[in-house]
Structure formats: C-alpha cells, structure tokens
Amino acid sequence: EKDKGFLSRPEIAAVINVLKAVDNPLLDIPLAGAMLSEMFLFTPDELAEIRAESRKLPLYSSVKSAAENVNEKAKNFISVLDSLRKAAAYERSDTVIEKLYDITSFPQVMRSCDGGELKLANLRLLIKYAADREKNGAHGLSSFVRFIGRLEERNADLKPAGSSGDGGNCVRIMS
C-alpha cells in the first residue's frame, strides 16, 4: 500500500468522494462511492435497493426518498451531507474536512485498521493540503474539489504520508 498514490489510497478516495458529493450531490459516482465507504457502510445490496425505487432520478433523489421513508442509514447519510453542505457554504475546505472527520469518526476507524497509523497520517495530510490551498488564495470546498479533479484528469497526484523525506515523526535505528 505504500506504493499507491495519495489520491488512490482507500481512506483518501473515500473522503474525496464525500467532498465531491457535498460539492455536488447530483454526481452519482462520488455519492455511491461515499455511501459504500467505511464511513457510511452501505452494502451494494442496500445501495441497489435504494436505487431501484426511482431509477430515472439521480441517486441523490433516491437516497433522500429512502431517508424520508424511514431508512435510518439513508437518513443519517443525508443528515451528514446536509450538515457538510451548510458548512461548505461559509467554511474553509480544511474546516469542512475536519468537520467530516468529527461527525463520522473516520480517522479513528482508519486508525484501527491494518496500517492505521499511515492511514491516519494521510487523512491529516489531506487537511494540510486543503489548508495550504486556502493559504494560497484558493478558497472554499468547491475550489479544493476542482483542484483534486484537475489532478485526476492529468493523472497527477499528491505526495502521501510516509514517503521518503516527508519529515514525519519517526526514529531511525541504523546499525
């Protein structure tokens, strides 16, 4: 997993999908990716069941309908998405990511997985990348999502945590 690029790491891809869904919930692929992630734990069968209710509408409409029809998972997902959309209207992108982490406890979940410290470091690094963009004049979640989209279009990437020379907190024992 150390050889994977930053944006393709599962923990980062999950957060990016949520951020894209917050920015534009009518994009079905990021919305489905967010729902299927370890953050929200929808199963493919649950997603298919929600989708089957109204195939001609965007997935977001199907999820909202399921939430209104007492699907607790869908209700929680829509609640988180709405909360983040409100925050994204006036908060910095790094603040929105922190809010996502606080609401979902995703960093704690990732920390408990194999390679958890590296996953946690990558999640923190995503906040740093967003904060750096804000400092350089690119304000808001939409700007950060567009930046990530441009990187993906060009098959470019960001440096992941644990890369050589990242200056992380570590002790090297040399013999």
Tab-separated table of C-alpha atoms in Angstrom:
chain	number	residue	atom	x	y	z
A	1	GLU	CA	0.000	0.000	0.000
A	2	LYS	CA	2.987	2.276	0.459
A	3	ASP	CA	3.424	2.325	-3.336
A	4	LYS	CA	-0.081	3.664	-4.021
A	5	GLY	CA	-0.505	7.288	-4.929
A	6	PHE	CA	-2.120	9.578	-2.396
A	7	LEU	CA	-5.440	10.059	-4.185
A	8	SER	CA	-5.883	6.334	-4.875
A	9	ARG	CA	-5.459	5.255	-1.259
A	10	PRO	CA	-8.801	3.922	0.026
A	11	GLU	CA	-9.003	6.277	3.009
A	12	ILE	CA	-8.348	9.332	0.813
A	13	ALA	CA	-10.604	8.161	-2.036
A	14	ALA	CA	-13.460	7.777	0.473
A	15	VAL	CA	-13.033	11.328	1.785
A	16	ILE	CA	-12.676	12.756	-1.737
A	17	ASN	CA	-15.913	11.024	-2.752
A	18	VAL	CA	-17.713	12.594	0.201
A	19	LEU	CA	-16.265	16.031	-0.603
A	20	LYS	CA	-17.361	15.713	-4.240
A	21	ALA	CA	-20.846	14.651	-3.091
A	22	VAL	CA	-21.001	17.618	-0.713
A	23	ASP	CA	-19.961	19.938	-3.525
A	24	ASN	CA	-22.458	18.407	-5.984
A	25	PRO	CA	-24.775	15.685	-4.657
A	26	LEU	CA	-26.170	15.064	-8.152
A	27	LEU	CA	-22.951	13.281	-9.167
A	28	ASP	CA	-23.952	9.640	-8.784
A	29	ILE	CA	-20.489	8.026	-8.816
A	30	PRO	CA	-18.937	10.026	-5.932
A	31	LEU	CA	-22.210	9.767	-3.999
A	32	ALA	CA	-22.272	5.971	-4.389
A	33	GLY	CA	-18.563	5.789	-3.513
A	34	ALA	CA	-19.174	7.757	-0.338
A	35	MET	CA	-22.105	5.571	0.651
A	36	LEU	CA	-20.156	2.341	0.070
A	37	SER	CA	-17.096	3.567	2.011
A	38	GLU	CA	-16.121	2.589	5.551
A	39	MET	CA	-17.533	5.942	6.581
A	40	PHE	CA	-21.175	5.065	5.878
A	41	LEU	CA	-21.055	1.280	5.392
A	42	PHE	CA	-23.847	0.844	2.865
A	43	THR	CA	-23.718	-2.572	1.235
A	44	PRO	CA	-24.036	-2.920	-2.549
A	45	ASP	CA	-27.425	-4.585	-1.962
A	46	GLU	CA	-28.659	-1.666	0.151
A	47	LEU	CA	-27.495	0.788	-2.489
A	48	ALA	CA	-29.229	-1.233	-5.220
A	49	GLU	CA	-32.432	-1.354	-3.169
A	50	ILE	CA	-32.396	2.428	-2.700
A	51	ARG	CA	-31.618	2.940	-6.381
A	52	ALA	CA	-34.381	0.560	-7.525
A	53	GLU	CA	-37.045	2.846	-6.066
A	54	SER	CA	-36.519	5.510	-8.734
A	55	ARG	CA	-34.037	4.564	-11.452
A	56	LYS	CA	-34.709	7.578	-13.666
A	57	LEU	CA	-33.857	10.127	-10.985
A	58	PRO	CA	-30.371	10.971	-9.700
A	59	LEU	CA	-29.139	8.690	-6.910
A	60	TYR	CA	-29.320	11.644	-4.502
A	61	SER	CA	-33.100	11.860	-5.042
A	62	SER	CA	-33.421	8.131	-4.341
A	63	VAL	CA	-31.398	8.449	-1.134
A	64	LYS	CA	-33.473	11.428	0.021
A	65	SER	CA	-36.644	9.465	-0.693
A	66	ALA	CA	-35.318	6.469	1.267
A	67	ALA	CA	-34.449	8.805	4.157
A	68	GLU	CA	-37.979	10.182	4.158
A	69	ASN	CA	-39.320	6.607	4.170
A	70	VAL	CA	-37.563	5.803	7.444
A	71	ASN	CA	-34.385	4.180	6.115
A	72	GLU	CA	-32.124	5.047	9.079
A	73	LYS	CA	-28.851	4.645	7.190
A	74	ALA	CA	-30.093	6.908	4.394
A	75	LYS	CA	-31.415	9.391	6.949
A	76	ASN	CA	-28.028	9.542	8.688
A	77	PHE	CA	-26.191	9.885	5.375
A	78	ILE	CA	-28.424	12.756	4.211
A	79	SER	CA	-28.065	14.435	7.609
A	80	VAL	CA	-24.258	14.322	7.388
A	81	LEU	CA	-24.309	15.512	3.772
A	82	ASP	CA	-26.671	18.405	4.593
A	83	SER	CA	-24.566	19.443	7.580
A	84	LEU	CA	-21.404	19.459	5.473
A	85	ARG	CA	-23.116	21.321	2.620
A	86	LYS	CA	-24.136	24.057	5.052
A	87	ALA	CA	-20.591	24.260	6.424
A	88	ALA	CA	-19.118	24.317	2.910
A	89	ALA	CA	-21.131	27.436	2.106
A	90	TYR	CA	-19.087	29.543	4.540
A	91	GLU	CA	-16.185	27.490	5.927
A	92	ARG	CA	-12.682	26.841	4.631
A	93	SER	CA	-12.150	23.489	2.881
A	94	ASP	CA	-9.845	22.198	5.624
A	95	THR	CA	-12.515	23.042	8.214
A	96	VAL	CA	-15.124	21.096	6.238
A	97	ILE	CA	-12.810	18.073	6.156
A	98	GLU	CA	-12.230	18.354	9.910
A	99	LYS	CA	-15.992	18.539	10.431
A	100	LEU	CA	-16.424	15.398	8.306
A	101	TYR	CA	-13.849	13.617	10.473
A	102	ASP	CA	-15.571	14.792	13.668
A	103	ILE	CA	-19.052	13.725	12.535
A	104	THR	CA	-18.044	10.304	11.223
A	105	SER	CA	-15.045	9.414	13.445
A	106	PHE	CA	-13.438	8.213	10.216
A	107	PRO	CA	-9.847	8.817	11.359
A	108	GLN	CA	-10.425	6.628	14.417
A	109	VAL	CA	-11.942	3.901	12.226
A	110	MET	CA	-8.985	4.023	9.838
A	111	ARG	CA	-6.515	4.034	12.710
A	112	SER	CA	-7.933	0.719	13.926
A	113	CYS	CA	-7.269	-0.940	10.533
A	114	ASP	CA	-4.083	-2.574	9.302
A	115	GLY	CA	-1.601	0.202	8.555
A	116	GLY	CA	-3.737	2.508	10.662
A	117	GLU	CA	-1.027	4.994	11.590
A	118	LEU	CA	-0.189	5.579	7.918
A	119	LYS	CA	-3.891	5.953	7.049
A	120	LEU	CA	-4.307	8.441	9.879
A	121	ALA	CA	-1.247	10.361	8.682
A	122	ASN	CA	-2.723	10.508	5.164
A	123	LEU	CA	-6.054	11.800	6.495
A	124	ARG	CA	-4.218	14.525	8.401
A	125	LEU	CA	-2.169	15.303	5.300
A	126	LEU	CA	-5.374	15.838	3.306
A	127	ILE	CA	-6.334	18.566	5.791
A	128	LYS	CA	-2.877	20.109	5.339
A	129	TYR	CA	-3.205	20.082	1.535
A	130	ALA	CA	-6.608	21.789	1.818
A	131	ALA	CA	-5.244	24.346	4.293
A	132	ASP	CA	-2.295	25.076	2.003
A	133	ARG	CA	-4.682	25.736	-0.901
A	134	GLU	CA	-6.660	28.131	1.305
A	135	LYS	CA	-3.445	29.981	2.293
A	136	ASN	CA	-2.537	30.319	-1.379
A	137	GLY	CA	-5.816	32.038	-2.222
A	138	ALA	CA	-7.956	29.098	-3.420
A	139	HIS	CA	-10.896	29.425	-1.046
A	140	GLY	CA	-13.691	27.015	-0.266
A	141	LEU	CA	-14.563	23.397	-0.791
A	142	SER	CA	-15.555	23.832	-4.442
A	143	SER	CA	-12.102	25.181	-5.238
A	144	PHE	CA	-10.414	22.260	-3.469
A	145	VAL	CA	-12.660	19.711	-5.232
A	146	ARG	CA	-11.863	21.326	-8.606
A	147	PHE	CA	-8.135	21.162	-7.757
A	148	ILE	CA	-8.428	17.430	-6.985
A	149	GLY	CA	-10.438	16.936	-10.192
A	150	ARG	CA	-7.716	18.624	-12.255
A	151	LEU	CA	-5.085	16.389	-10.660
A	152	GLU	CA	-7.155	13.312	-11.505
A	153	GLU	CA	-7.698	14.445	-15.105
A	154	ARG	CA	-3.939	14.867	-15.590
A	155	ASN	CA	-3.158	11.591	-13.775
A	156	ALA	CA	-1.169	13.685	-11.317
A	157	ASP	CA	-1.063	13.050	-7.600
A	158	LEU	CA	-0.023	14.440	-4.247
A	159	LYS	CA	2.728	13.045	-2.049
A	160	PRO	CA	1.377	10.537	0.516
A	161	ALA	CA	2.400	10.342	4.136
A	162	GLY	CA	5.290	8.031	4.830
A	163	SER	CA	7.101	8.977	1.628
A	164	SER	CA	10.831	9.312	1.952
A	165	GLY	CA	11.845	12.716	3.134
A	166	ASP	CA	8.443	13.677	4.480
A	167	GLY	CA	9.908	14.723	7.795
A	168	GLY	CA	7.410	12.618	9.753
A	169	ASN	CA	7.805	11.810	13.411
A	170	CYS	CA	9.953	8.708	13.418
A	171	VAL	CA	13.087	7.250	14.866
A	172	ARG	CA	15.549	5.523	12.577
A	173	ILE	CA	17.736	2.860	14.052
A	174	MET	CA	20.840	2.407	11.978
A	175	SER	CA	23.483	-0.216	12.574
